[in-house]
Amino acid sequence: MNKAETLLVAFQDLNWENYIEISDAIVEFDKSNVEGELITQSSIYSYYQGLLTVAKREYDKAQLDLAQFVATSRKDEQDACLRSGKKTTEKSLEAYVVALPQYKEKTSITIELSYKLGLLKGLVDALQQKKDMLIQLSANARAETKLYS
């Protein structure tokens, strides 16, 4: 499995438990090799930023799917009521849609994708903080070297 496939599988399996493990792993660094860490930091950041973009796309698709389902269901129910001579209200249409099992399913998918999106934002933020820390450590090391020169 290549890196892209591995990251997509990680996205599919992302939950609170492995979030903690991933978070610990991506912020870990070798203090004796700050230069090397800085070199690899950008590619790791890029992987997770890309995965965040994938997650955002999936979330946006789920939101669109939910919105289309709501609109279609409301229209179908409103049409059915008009044909039968029943009166409809916004509240009755909303209640009808929310009571549908598909609504719960589509909303649950959207919530899960929003959750994963938030976790990935946290990982990307952690990588940003790691970069800042590595830069500061590198600057500190250079300044320390100048003191002893």
PDB file of C-alpha atoms in Angstrom:
ATOM      1  CA  MET A   1       0.000   0.000   0.000  1.00  0.00           C
ATOM      2  CA  ASN A   2       1.438   3.416  -0.930  1.00  0.00           C
ATOM      3  CA  LYS A   3       1.432   6.512   1.318  1.00  0.00           C
ATOM      4  CA  ALA A   4      -1.719   7.970  -0.242  1.00  0.00           C
ATOM      5  CA  GLU A   5      -3.673   4.755   0.261  1.00  0.00           C
ATOM      6  CA  THR A   6      -2.355   4.425   3.813  1.00  0.00           C
ATOM      7  CA  LEU A   7      -3.480   7.954   4.637  1.00  0.00           C
ATOM      8  CA  LEU A   8      -6.939   7.342   3.163  1.00  0.00           C
ATOM      9  CA  VAL A   9      -7.304   4.170   5.240  1.00  0.00           C
ATOM     10  CA  ALA A  10      -6.177   6.142   8.293  1.00  0.00           C
ATOM     11  CA  PHE A  11      -8.858   8.723   7.515  1.00  0.00           C
ATOM     12  CA  GLN A  12     -11.538   6.051   7.247  1.00  0.00           C
ATOM     13  CA  ASP A  13     -10.446   4.526  10.569  1.00  0.00           C
ATOM     14  CA  LEU A  14      -9.863   7.828  12.382  1.00  0.00           C
ATOM     15  CA  ASN A  15     -11.324   7.885  15.880  1.00  0.00           C
ATOM     16  CA  TRP A  16     -10.425   9.358  19.252  1.00  0.00           C
ATOM     17  CA  GLU A  17      -8.137   6.490  20.276  1.00  0.00           C
ATOM     18  CA  ASN A  18      -5.972   6.461  17.171  1.00  0.00           C
ATOM     19  CA  TYR A  19      -6.090  10.272  17.023  1.00  0.00           C
ATOM     20  CA  ILE A  20      -4.123  10.332  20.281  1.00  0.00           C
ATOM     21  CA  GLU A  21      -1.631   7.798  18.916  1.00  0.00           C
ATOM     22  CA  ILE A  22      -1.236   9.687  15.628  1.00  0.00           C
ATOM     23  CA  SER A  23      -0.911  12.987  17.441  1.00  0.00           C
ATOM     24  CA  ASP A  24       1.838  11.650  19.698  1.00  0.00           C
ATOM     25  CA  ALA A  25       3.639  10.130  16.702  1.00  0.00           C
ATOM     26  CA  ILE A  26       3.594  13.211  14.478  1.00  0.00           C
ATOM     27  CA  VAL A  27       4.843  15.634  17.132  1.00  0.00           C
ATOM     28  CA  GLU A  28       7.652  13.350  18.278  1.00  0.00           C
ATOM     29  CA  PHE A  29      11.107  14.471  17.182  1.00  0.00           C
ATOM     30  CA  ASP A  30      14.806  13.786  17.618  1.00  0.00           C
ATOM     31  CA  LYS A  31      16.248  16.745  19.507  1.00  0.00           C
ATOM     32  CA  SER A  32      19.738  15.850  18.315  1.00  0.00           C
ATOM     33  CA  ASN A  33      18.622  16.085  14.668  1.00  0.00           C
ATOM     34  CA  VAL A  34      16.557  19.281  14.489  1.00  0.00           C
ATOM     35  CA  GLU A  35      17.863  19.984  10.989  1.00  0.00           C
ATOM     36  CA  GLY A  36      16.691  16.596   9.714  1.00  0.00           C
ATOM     37  CA  GLU A  37      13.359  17.043  11.448  1.00  0.00           C
ATOM     38  CA  LEU A  38      12.897  20.397   9.710  1.00  0.00           C
ATOM     39  CA  ILE A  39      13.604  18.767   6.363  1.00  0.00           C
ATOM     40  CA  THR A  40      10.942  16.068   6.785  1.00  0.00           C
ATOM     41  CA  GLN A  41       8.424  18.352   8.494  1.00  0.00           C
ATOM     42  CA  SER A  42       7.123  19.943   5.290  1.00  0.00           C
ATOM     43  CA  SER A  43       6.267  16.644   3.611  1.00  0.00           C
ATOM     44  CA  ILE A  44       4.522  15.311   6.719  1.00  0.00           C
ATOM     45  CA  TYR A  45       2.598  18.573   7.025  1.00  0.00           C
ATOM     46  CA  SER A  46       1.682  18.339   3.355  1.00  0.00           C
ATOM     47  CA  TYR A  47       0.329  14.788   3.761  1.00  0.00           C
ATOM     48  CA  TYR A  48      -1.966  15.785   6.591  1.00  0.00           C
ATOM     49  CA  GLN A  49      -2.999  19.048   4.937  1.00  0.00           C
ATOM     50  CA  GLY A  50      -3.957  17.016   1.873  1.00  0.00           C
ATOM     51  CA  LEU A  51      -5.873  14.567   4.033  1.00  0.00           C
ATOM     52  CA  LEU A  52      -7.654  17.501   5.657  1.00  0.00           C
ATOM     53  CA  THR A  53      -8.690  18.635   2.178  1.00  0.00           C
ATOM     54  CA  VAL A  54      -9.990  15.141   1.383  1.00  0.00           C
ATOM     55  CA  ALA A  55     -11.964  15.188   4.634  1.00  0.00           C
ATOM     56  CA  LYS A  56     -13.404  18.615   3.818  1.00  0.00           C
ATOM     57  CA  ARG A  57     -14.493  17.369   0.385  1.00  0.00           C
ATOM     58  CA  GLU A  58     -16.195  14.318   1.919  1.00  0.00           C
ATOM     59  CA  TYR A  59     -17.903  16.509   4.527  1.00  0.00           C
ATOM     60  CA  ASP A  60     -19.107  18.970   1.864  1.00  0.00           C
ATOM     61  CA  LYS A  61     -20.477  16.087  -0.233  1.00  0.00           C
ATOM     62  CA  ALA A  62     -22.335  14.702   2.797  1.00  0.00           C
ATOM     63  CA  GLN A  63     -23.809  18.134   3.553  1.00  0.00           C
ATOM     64  CA  LEU A  64     -24.938  18.500  -0.048  1.00  0.00           C
ATOM     65  CA  ASP A  65     -26.456  15.022   0.003  1.00  0.00           C
ATOM     66  CA  LEU A  66     -28.327  15.848   3.206  1.00  0.00           C
ATOM     67  CA  ALA A  67     -29.585  19.176   1.830  1.00  0.00           C
ATOM     68  CA  GLN A  68     -30.782  17.553  -1.382  1.00  0.00           C
ATOM     69  CA  PHE A  69     -32.517  14.795   0.575  1.00  0.00           C
ATOM     70  CA  VAL A  70     -34.295  17.359   2.766  1.00  0.00           C
ATOM     71  CA  ALA A  71     -35.390  19.446  -0.217  1.00  0.00           C
ATOM     72  CA  THR A  72     -36.618  16.436  -2.201  1.00  0.00           C
ATOM     73  CA  SER A  73     -38.429  14.918   0.775  1.00  0.00           C
ATOM     74  CA  ARG A  74     -40.135  18.206   1.624  1.00  0.00           C
ATOM     75  CA  LYS A  75     -41.231  18.714  -1.963  1.00  0.00           C
ATOM     76  CA  ASP A  76     -42.521  15.144  -2.279  1.00  0.00           C
ATOM     77  CA  GLU A  77     -44.499  15.453   0.949  1.00  0.00           C
ATOM     78  CA  GLN A  78     -45.843  18.862   0.006  1.00  0.00           C
ATOM     79  CA  ASP A  79     -46.948  17.523  -3.407  1.00  0.00           C
ATOM     80  CA  ALA A  80     -48.590  14.501  -1.761  1.00  0.00           C
ATOM     81  CA  CYS A  81     -50.462  16.763   0.646  1.00  0.00           C
ATOM     82  CA  LEU A  82     -51.634  19.030  -2.168  1.00  0.00           C
ATOM     83  CA  ARG A  83     -52.929  16.038  -4.142  1.00  0.00           C
ATOM     84  CA  SER A  84     -54.828  14.739  -1.126  1.00  0.00           C
ATOM     85  CA  GLY A  85     -56.129  18.177  -0.170  1.00  0.00           C
ATOM     86  CA  LYS A  86     -54.263  18.263   3.154  1.00  0.00           C
ATOM     87  CA  LYS A  87     -52.844  21.512   4.419  1.00  0.00           C
ATOM     88  CA  THR A  88     -49.107  21.675   5.093  1.00  0.00           C
ATOM     89  CA  THR A  89     -47.075  23.937   7.317  1.00  0.00           C
ATOM     90  CA  GLU A  90     -43.340  24.466   7.585  1.00  0.00           C
ATOM     91  CA  LYS A  91     -43.386  22.672  10.932  1.00  0.00           C
ATOM     92  CA  SER A  92     -45.259  19.661   9.596  1.00  0.00           C
ATOM     93  CA  LEU A  93     -42.900  19.385   6.617  1.00  0.00           C
ATOM     94  CA  GLU A  94     -39.872  19.662   8.872  1.00  0.00           C
ATOM     95  CA  ALA A  95     -41.285  17.053  11.253  1.00  0.00           C
ATOM     96  CA  TYR A  96     -41.985  14.739   8.341  1.00  0.00           C
ATOM     97  CA  VAL A  97     -38.420  14.969   7.018  1.00  0.00           C
ATOM     98  CA  VAL A  98     -36.751  14.656  10.425  1.00  0.00           C
ATOM     99  CA  ALA A  99     -38.841  11.560  11.171  1.00  0.00           C
ATOM    100  CA  LEU A 100     -37.549   9.754   8.078  1.00  0.00           C
ATOM    101  CA  PRO A 101     -34.880   7.106   8.820  1.00  0.00           C
ATOM    102  CA  GLN A 102     -32.781   8.320   5.882  1.00  0.00           C
ATOM    103  CA  TYR A 103     -32.576  11.765   7.485  1.00  0.00           C
ATOM    104  CA  LYS A 104     -31.029  10.292  10.618  1.00  0.00           C
ATOM    105  CA  GLU A 105     -28.625   8.220   8.533  1.00  0.00           C
ATOM    106  CA  LYS A 106     -27.497  11.148   6.392  1.00  0.00           C
ATOM    107  CA  THR A 107     -27.215  13.456   9.397  1.00  0.00           C
ATOM    108  CA  SER A 108     -25.134  10.843  11.245  1.00  0.00           C
ATOM    109  CA  ILE A 109     -22.766  10.604   8.288  1.00  0.00           C
ATOM    110  CA  THR A 110     -22.398  14.390   8.224  1.00  0.00           C
ATOM    111  CA  ILE A 111     -21.734  14.494  11.971  1.00  0.00           C
ATOM    112  CA  GLU A 112     -19.105  11.740  11.712  1.00  0.00           C
ATOM    113  CA  LEU A 113     -17.339  13.523   8.853  1.00  0.00           C
ATOM    114  CA  SER A 114     -17.445  16.816  10.762  1.00  0.00           C
ATOM    115  CA  TYR A 115     -15.858  15.013  13.730  1.00  0.00           C
ATOM    116  CA  LYS A 116     -13.075  13.578  11.569  1.00  0.00           C
ATOM    117  CA  LEU A 117     -12.557  16.962   9.943  1.00  0.00           C
ATOM    118  CA  GLY A 118     -12.086  18.499  13.388  1.00  0.00           C
ATOM    119  CA  LEU A 119      -9.617  15.799  14.396  1.00  0.00           C
ATOM    120  CA  LEU A 120      -7.608  16.349  11.222  1.00  0.00           C
ATOM    121  CA  LYS A 121      -7.586  20.105  11.826  1.00  0.00           C
ATOM    122  CA  GLY A 122      -6.124  19.332  15.246  1.00  0.00           C
ATOM    123  CA  LEU A 123      -3.382  17.200  13.687  1.00  0.00           C
ATOM    124  CA  VAL A 124      -2.531  19.866  11.124  1.00  0.00           C
ATOM    125  CA  ASP A 125      -2.408  22.489  13.887  1.00  0.00           C
ATOM    126  CA  ALA A 126      -0.094  20.200  15.899  1.00  0.00           C
ATOM    127  CA  LEU A 127       2.213  19.916  12.904  1.00  0.00           C
ATOM    128  CA  GLN A 128       2.213  23.692  12.539  1.00  0.00           C
ATOM    129  CA  GLN A 129       3.184  24.028  16.200  1.00  0.00           C
ATOM    130  CA  LYS A 130       5.887  21.395  15.742  1.00  0.00           C
ATOM    131  CA  LYS A 131       7.328  23.397  12.842  1.00  0.00           C
ATOM    132  CA  ASP A 132       7.372  26.546  14.943  1.00  0.00           C
ATOM    133  CA  MET A 133       9.057  24.680  17.786  1.00  0.00           C
ATOM    134  CA  LEU A 134      11.672  23.155  15.481  1.00  0.00           C
ATOM    135  CA  ILE A 135      12.463  26.566  14.006  1.00  0.00           C
ATOM    136  CA  GLN A 136      12.841  28.011  17.498  1.00  0.00           C
ATOM    137  CA  LEU A 137      15.087  25.126  18.600  1.00  0.00           C
ATOM    138  CA  SER A 138      17.182  25.575  15.467  1.00  0.00           C
ATOM    139  CA  ALA A 139      17.520  29.313  16.141  1.00  0.00           C
ATOM    140  CA  ASN A 140      18.430  28.607  19.771  1.00  0.00           C
ATOM    141  CA  ALA A 141      21.114  26.145  18.673  1.00  0.00           C
ATOM    142  CA  ARG A 142      22.607  28.676  16.239  1.00  0.00           C
ATOM    143  CA  ALA A 143      22.596  31.375  18.896  1.00  0.00           C
ATOM    144  CA  GLU A 144      24.239  29.009  21.368  1.00  0.00           C
ATOM    145  CA  THR A 145      26.923  28.142  18.802  1.00  0.00           C
ATOM    146  CA  LYS A 146      27.666  31.863  18.332  1.00  0.00           C
ATOM    147  CA  LEU A 147      28.139  32.274  22.094  1.00  0.00           C
ATOM    148  CA  TYR A 148      30.926  29.714  22.092  1.00  0.00           C
ATOM    149  CA  SER A 149      32.618  31.003  18.924  1.00  0.00           C
TER     150      SER A 149
END
